């Protein structure tokens, strides 16, 4: 999984760079068209756009991860989703689903405090790490760390004979 994650990140990084170069030349060519277009309306839309544009690349990357964690957290609150959540979003070496929970449990938090603390820490160091690695490599590290830590949890559970489900990376 880790090799695939980093390989995909390298391809994504290459394609992103290629796209940025193409966009630069297209914007230079179409710059005069901006003066002719009408301005967009909507005060709320402008505020959201300004907020998003003022975020660092790391904060934009982590915003997606936080959104995924909040979405999964909300799914835990739906009674009809409990069976699916326990099957695919908790890690347990005695479960019939072993591989997908290794990744999906990375986004799973049952306690609001636990999720908020994890997302705060992630937000606090995201800018420096993403500026060092790039957003593609950061996402590969995040996903790989989740899968590897779940694997270590599987090994520890097998060694101790405790097979209760667990959440998170």
mmCIF file with all atom_site columns, N, CA, C and O in Angstrom, residues 28-58:
data_model
loop_
_atom_site.group_PDB
_atom_site.id
_atom_site.type_symbol
_atom_site.label_atom_id
_atom_site.label_alt_id
_atom_site.label_comp_id
_atom_site.label_asym_id
_atom_site.label_entity_id
_atom_site.label_seq_id
_atom_site.pdbx_PDB_ins_code
_atom_site.Cartn_x
_atom_site.Cartn_y
_atom_site.Cartn_z
_atom_site.occupancy
_atom_site.B_iso_or_equiv
_atom_site.pdbx_formal_charge
_atom_site.auth_seq_id
_atom_site.auth_comp_id
_atom_site.auth_asym_id
_atom_site.auth_atom_id
_atom_site.pdbx_PDB_model_num
ATOM 1   N N  . UNK A 1 28 ? -1.518  33.745 -19.243 1.00 0.00 ? 28 UNK A N  1
ATOM 2   C CA . UNK A 1 28 ? -0.809  34.859 -19.881 1.00 0.00 ? 28 UNK A CA 1
ATOM 3   C C  . UNK A 1 28 ? -1.481  35.226 -21.202 1.00 0.00 ? 28 UNK A C  1
ATOM 4   O O  . UNK A 1 28 ? -1.596  36.403 -21.545 1.00 0.00 ? 28 UNK A O  1
ATOM 5   N N  . UNK A 1 29 ? -1.955  34.214 -21.910 1.00 0.00 ? 29 UNK A N  1
ATOM 6   C CA . UNK A 1 29 ? -2.623  34.434 -23.182 1.00 0.00 ? 29 UNK A CA 1
ATOM 7   C C  . UNK A 1 29 ? -4.010  35.045 -22.988 1.00 0.00 ? 29 UNK A C  1
ATOM 8   O O  . UNK A 1 29 ? -4.453  35.885 -23.768 1.00 0.00 ? 29 UNK A O  1
ATOM 9   N N  . UNK A 1 30 ? -4.728  34.633 -21.940 1.00 0.00 ? 30 UNK A N  1
ATOM 10  C CA . UNK A 1 30 ? -6.109  35.057 -21.754 1.00 0.00 ? 30 UNK A CA 1
ATOM 11  C C  . UNK A 1 30 ? -6.256  36.176 -20.724 1.00 0.00 ? 30 UNK A C  1
ATOM 12  O O  . UNK A 1 30 ? -7.359  36.464 -20.279 1.00 0.00 ? 30 UNK A O  1
ATOM 13  N N  . UNK A 1 31 ? -5.166  36.803 -20.329 1.00 0.00 ? 31 UNK A N  1
ATOM 14  C CA . UNK A 1 31 ? -5.207  37.836 -19.300 1.00 0.00 ? 31 UNK A CA 1
ATOM 15  C C  . UNK A 1 31 ? -6.097  39.005 -19.698 1.00 0.00 ? 31 UNK A C  1
ATOM 16  O O  . UNK A 1 31 ? -6.818  39.562 -18.884 1.00 0.00 ? 31 UNK A O  1
ATOM 17  N N  . UNK A 1 32 ? -6.077  39.367 -20.938 1.00 0.00 ? 32 UNK A N  1
ATOM 18  C CA . UNK A 1 32 ? -6.872  40.509 -21.397 1.00 0.00 ? 32 UNK A CA 1
ATOM 19  C C  . UNK A 1 32 ? -8.364  40.212 -21.336 1.00 0.00 ? 32 UNK A C  1
ATOM 20  O O  . UNK A 1 32 ? -9.191  41.108 -21.250 1.00 0.00 ? 32 UNK A O  1
ATOM 21  N N  . UNK A 1 33 ? -8.752  38.909 -21.337 1.00 0.00 ? 33 UNK A N  1
ATOM 22  C CA . UNK A 1 33 ? -10.175 38.541 -21.270 1.00 0.00 ? 33 UNK A CA 1
ATOM 23  C C  . UNK A 1 33 ? -10.768 38.839 -19.894 1.00 0.00 ? 33 UNK A C  1
ATOM 24  O O  . UNK A 1 33 ? -11.958 39.092 -19.779 1.00 0.00 ? 33 UNK A O  1
ATOM 25  N N  . UNK A 1 34 ? -9.954  38.826 -18.837 1.00 0.00 ? 34 UNK A N  1
ATOM 26  C CA . UNK A 1 34 ? -10.455 39.082 -17.486 1.00 0.00 ? 34 UNK A CA 1
ATOM 27  C C  . UNK A 1 34 ? -11.074 40.463 -17.355 1.00 0.00 ? 34 UNK A C  1
ATOM 28  O O  . UNK A 1 34 ? -12.033 40.654 -16.604 1.00 0.00 ? 34 UNK A O  1
ATOM 29  N N  . UNK A 1 35 ? -10.538 41.412 -18.058 1.00 0.00 ? 35 UNK A N  1
ATOM 30  C CA . UNK A 1 35 ? -11.055 42.777 -17.973 1.00 0.00 ? 35 UNK A CA 1
ATOM 31  C C  . UNK A 1 35 ? -12.427 42.897 -18.603 1.00 0.00 ? 35 UNK A C  1
ATOM 32  O O  . UNK A 1 35 ? -13.194 43.786 -18.261 1.00 0.00 ? 35 UNK A O  1
ATOM 33  N N  . UNK A 1 36 ? -12.773 41.988 -19.499 1.00 0.00 ? 36 UNK A N  1
ATOM 34  C CA . UNK A 1 36 ? -14.041 42.058 -20.207 1.00 0.00 ? 36 UNK A CA 1
ATOM 35  C C  . UNK A 1 36 ? -15.148 41.265 -19.505 1.00 0.00 ? 36 UNK A C  1
ATOM 36  O O  . UNK A 1 36 ? -16.312 41.493 -19.759 1.00 0.00 ? 36 UNK A O  1
ATOM 37  N N  . UNK A 1 37 ? -14.792 40.336 -18.615 1.00 0.00 ? 37 UNK A N  1
ATOM 38  C CA . UNK A 1 37 ? -15.779 39.515 -17.917 1.00 0.00 ? 37 UNK A CA 1
ATOM 39  C C  . UNK A 1 37 ? -16.456 40.314 -16.806 1.00 0.00 ? 37 UNK A C  1
ATOM 40  O O  . UNK A 1 37 ? -15.805 41.094 -16.118 1.00 0.00 ? 37 UNK A O  1
ATOM 41  N N  . UNK A 1 38 ? -17.749 40.086 -16.594 1.00 0.00 ? 38 UNK A N  1
ATOM 42  C CA . UNK A 1 38 ? -18.407 40.750 -15.458 1.00 0.00 ? 38 UNK A CA 1
ATOM 43  C C  . UNK A 1 38 ? -17.931 40.143 -14.140 1.00 0.00 ? 38 UNK A C  1
ATOM 44  O O  . UNK A 1 38 ? -17.581 38.974 -14.080 1.00 0.00 ? 38 UNK A O  1
ATOM 45  N N  . UNK A 1 39 ? -17.902 40.951 -13.086 1.00 0.00 ? 39 UNK A N  1
ATOM 46  C CA . UNK A 1 39 ? -17.472 40.495 -11.769 1.00 0.00 ? 39 UNK A CA 1
ATOM 47  C C  . UNK A 1 39 ? -18.543 39.588 -11.162 1.00 0.00 ? 39 UNK A C  1
ATOM 48  O O  . UNK A 1 39 ? -19.740 39.817 -11.337 1.00 0.00 ? 39 UNK A O  1
ATOM 49  N N  . UNK A 1 40 ? -18.103 38.585 -10.420 1.00 0.00 ? 40 UNK A N  1
ATOM 50  C CA . UNK A 1 40 ? -19.033 37.678 -9.752  1.00 0.00 ? 40 UNK A CA 1
ATOM 51  C C  . UNK A 1 40 ? -19.682 38.392 -8.581  1.00 0.00 ? 40 UNK A C  1
ATOM 52  O O  . UNK A 1 40 ? -19.070 39.203 -7.912  1.00 0.00 ? 40 UNK A O  1
ATOM 53  N N  . UNK A 1 41 ? -20.943 38.032 -8.329  1.00 0.00 ? 41 UNK A N  1
ATOM 54  C CA . UNK A 1 41 ? -21.662 38.642 -7.214  1.00 0.00 ? 41 UNK A CA 1
ATOM 55  C C  . UNK A 1 41 ? -21.753 37.666 -6.059  1.00 0.00 ? 41 UNK A C  1
ATOM 56  O O  . UNK A 1 41 ? -21.564 36.483 -6.215  1.00 0.00 ? 41 UNK A O  1
ATOM 57  N N  . UNK A 1 42 ? -22.100 38.182 -4.915  1.00 0.00 ? 42 UNK A N  1
ATOM 58  C CA . UNK A 1 42 ? -22.295 37.339 -3.739  1.00 0.00 ? 42 UNK A CA 1
ATOM 59  C C  . UNK A 1 42 ? -21.244 37.619 -2.687  1.00 0.00 ? 42 UNK A C  1
ATOM 60  O O  . UNK A 1 42 ? -20.087 37.264 -2.861  1.00 0.00 ? 42 UNK A O  1
ATOM 61  N N  . UNK A 1 43 ? -21.654 38.273 -1.620  1.00 0.00 ? 43 UNK A N  1
ATOM 62  C CA . UNK A 1 43 ? -20.730 38.644 -0.555  1.00 0.00 ? 43 UNK A CA 1
ATOM 63  C C  . UNK A 1 43 ? -20.193 37.415 0.176   1.00 0.00 ? 43 UNK A C  1
ATOM 64  O O  . UNK A 1 43 ? -19.006 37.328 0.454   1.00 0.00 ? 43 UNK A O  1
ATOM 65  N N  . UNK A 1 44 ? -21.076 36.444 0.467   1.00 0.00 ? 44 UNK A N  1
ATOM 66  C CA . UNK A 1 44 ? -20.658 35.233 1.173   1.00 0.00 ? 44 UNK A CA 1
ATOM 67  C C  . UNK A 1 44 ? -19.648 34.456 0.332   1.00 0.00 ? 44 UNK A C  1
ATOM 68  O O  . UNK A 1 44 ? -18.642 33.965 0.842   1.00 0.00 ? 44 UNK A O  1
ATOM 69  N N  . UNK A 1 45 ? -19.918 34.365 -0.947  1.00 0.00 ? 45 UNK A N  1
ATOM 70  C CA . UNK A 1 45 ? -19.012 33.655 -1.854  1.00 0.00 ? 45 UNK A CA 1
ATOM 71  C C  . UNK A 1 45 ? -17.632 34.315 -1.868  1.00 0.00 ? 45 UNK A C  1
ATOM 72  O O  . UNK A 1 45 ? -16.612 33.640 -1.875  1.00 0.00 ? 45 UNK A O  1
ATOM 73  N N  . UNK A 1 46 ? -17.596 35.638 -1.865  1.00 0.00 ? 46 UNK A N  1
ATOM 74  C CA . UNK A 1 46 ? -16.318 36.348 -1.846  1.00 0.00 ? 46 UNK A CA 1
ATOM 75  C C  . UNK A 1 46 ? -15.569 36.091 -0.540  1.00 0.00 ? 46 UNK A C  1
ATOM 76  O O  . UNK A 1 46 ? -14.343 35.927 -0.542  1.00 0.00 ? 46 UNK A O  1
ATOM 77  N N  . UNK A 1 47 ? -16.305 36.060 0.571   1.00 0.00 ? 47 UNK A N  1
ATOM 78  C CA . UNK A 1 47 ? -15.655 35.809 1.859   1.00 0.00 ? 47 UNK A CA 1
ATOM 79  C C  . UNK A 1 47 ? -15.048 34.414 1.913   1.00 0.00 ? 47 UNK A C  1
ATOM 80  O O  . UNK A 1 47 ? -13.919 34.238 2.387   1.00 0.00 ? 47 UNK A O  1
ATOM 81  N N  . UNK A 1 48 ? -15.808 33.428 1.441   1.00 0.00 ? 48 UNK A N  1
ATOM 82  C CA . UNK A 1 48 ? -15.290 32.062 1.420   1.00 0.00 ? 48 UNK A CA 1
ATOM 83  C C  . UNK A 1 48 ? -14.088 31.975 0.487   1.00 0.00 ? 48 UNK A C  1
ATOM 84  O O  . UNK A 1 48 ? -13.072 31.348 0.818   1.00 0.00 ? 48 UNK A O  1
ATOM 85  N N  . UNK A 1 49 ? -14.187 32.619 -0.664  1.00 0.00 ? 49 UNK A N  1
ATOM 86  C CA . UNK A 1 49 ? -13.083 32.618 -1.622  1.00 0.00 ? 49 UNK A CA 1
ATOM 87  C C  . UNK A 1 49 ? -11.841 33.292 -1.035  1.00 0.00 ? 49 UNK A C  1
ATOM 88  O O  . UNK A 1 49 ? -10.724 32.788 -1.182  1.00 0.00 ? 49 UNK A O  1
ATOM 89  N N  . UNK A 1 50 ? -12.018 34.412 -0.353  1.00 0.00 ? 50 UNK A N  1
ATOM 90  C CA . UNK A 1 50 ? -10.885 35.094 0.293   1.00 0.00 ? 50 UNK A CA 1
ATOM 91  C C  . UNK A 1 50 ? -10.269 34.229 1.378   1.00 0.00 ? 50 UNK A C  1
ATOM 92  O O  . UNK A 1 50 ? -9.049  34.154 1.505   1.00 0.00 ? 50 UNK A O  1
ATOM 93  N N  . UNK A 1 51 ? -11.126 33.582 2.193   1.00 0.00 ? 51 UNK A N  1
ATOM 94  C CA . UNK A 1 51 ? -10.632 32.692 3.246   1.00 0.00 ? 51 UNK A CA 1
ATOM 95  C C  . UNK A 1 51 ? -9.801  31.569 2.629   1.00 0.00 ? 51 UNK A C  1
ATOM 96  O O  . UNK A 1 51 ? -8.692  31.284 3.080   1.00 0.00 ? 51 UNK A O  1
ATOM 97  N N  . UNK A 1 52 ? -10.336 30.925 1.590   1.00 0.00 ? 52 UNK A N  1
ATOM 98  C CA . UNK A 1 52 ? -9.649  29.803 0.950   1.00 0.00 ? 52 UNK A CA 1
ATOM 99  C C  . UNK A 1 52 ? -8.324  30.260 0.333   1.00 0.00 ? 52 UNK A C  1
ATOM 100 O O  . UNK A 1 52 ? -7.310  29.579 0.455   1.00 0.00 ? 52 UNK A O  1
ATOM 101 N N  . UNK A 1 53 ? -8.326  31.412 -0.316  1.00 0.00 ? 53 UNK A N  1
ATOM 102 C CA . UNK A 1 53 ? -7.113  31.903 -0.959  1.00 0.00 ? 53 UNK A CA 1
ATOM 103 C C  . UNK A 1 53 ? -6.039  32.338 0.041   1.00 0.00 ? 53 UNK A C  1
ATOM 104 O O  . UNK A 1 53 ? -4.859  32.368 -0.303  1.00 0.00 ? 53 UNK A O  1
ATOM 105 N N  . UNK A 1 54 ? -6.437  32.672 1.273   1.00 0.00 ? 54 UNK A N  1
ATOM 106 C CA . UNK A 1 54 ? -5.478  33.065 2.301   1.00 0.00 ? 54 UNK A CA 1
ATOM 107 C C  . UNK A 1 54 ? -4.868  31.877 3.048   1.00 0.00 ? 54 UNK A C  1
ATOM 108 O O  . UNK A 1 54 ? -3.942  32.052 3.835   1.00 0.00 ? 54 UNK A O  1
ATOM 109 N N  . UNK A 1 55 ? -5.391  30.678 2.815   1.00 0.00 ? 55 UNK A N  1
ATOM 110 C CA . UNK A 1 55 ? -4.838  29.481 3.448   1.00 0.00 ? 55 UNK A CA 1
ATOM 111 C C  . UNK A 1 55 ? -3.541  29.091 2.749   1.00 0.00 ? 55 UNK A C  1
ATOM 112 O O  . UNK A 1 55 ? -3.368  29.312 1.553   1.00 0.00 ? 55 UNK A O  1
ATOM 113 N N  . UNK A 1 56 ? -2.648  28.488 3.512   1.00 0.00 ? 56 UNK A N  1
ATOM 114 C CA . UNK A 1 56 ? -1.434  27.950 2.905   1.00 0.00 ? 56 UNK A CA 1
ATOM 115 C C  . UNK A 1 56 ? -1.792  26.660 2.164   1.00 0.00 ? 56 UNK A C  1
ATOM 116 O O  . UNK A 1 56 ? -2.875  26.100 2.360   1.00 0.00 ? 56 UNK A O  1
ATOM 117 N N  . UNK A 1 57 ? -0.872  26.181 1.351   1.00 0.00 ? 57 UNK A N  1
ATOM 118 C CA . UNK A 1 57 ? -1.120  24.925 0.627   1.00 0.00 ? 57 UNK A CA 1
ATOM 119 C C  . UNK A 1 57 ? -1.343  23.780 1.611   1.00 0.00 ? 57 UNK A C  1
ATOM 120 O O  . UNK A 1 57 ? -2.196  22.925 1.399   1.00 0.00 ? 57 UNK A O  1
ATOM 121 N N  . UNK A 1 58 ? -0.611  23.780 2.708   1.00 0.00 ? 58 UNK A N  1
ATOM 122 C CA . UNK A 1 58 ? -0.771  22.749 3.729   1.00 0.00 ? 58 UNK A CA 1
ATOM 123 C C  . UNK A 1 58 ? -2.143  22.793 4.381   1.00 0.00 ? 58 UNK A C  1
ATOM 124 O O  . UNK A 1 58 ? -2.764  21.765 4.611   1.00 0.00 ? 58 UNK A O  1
#
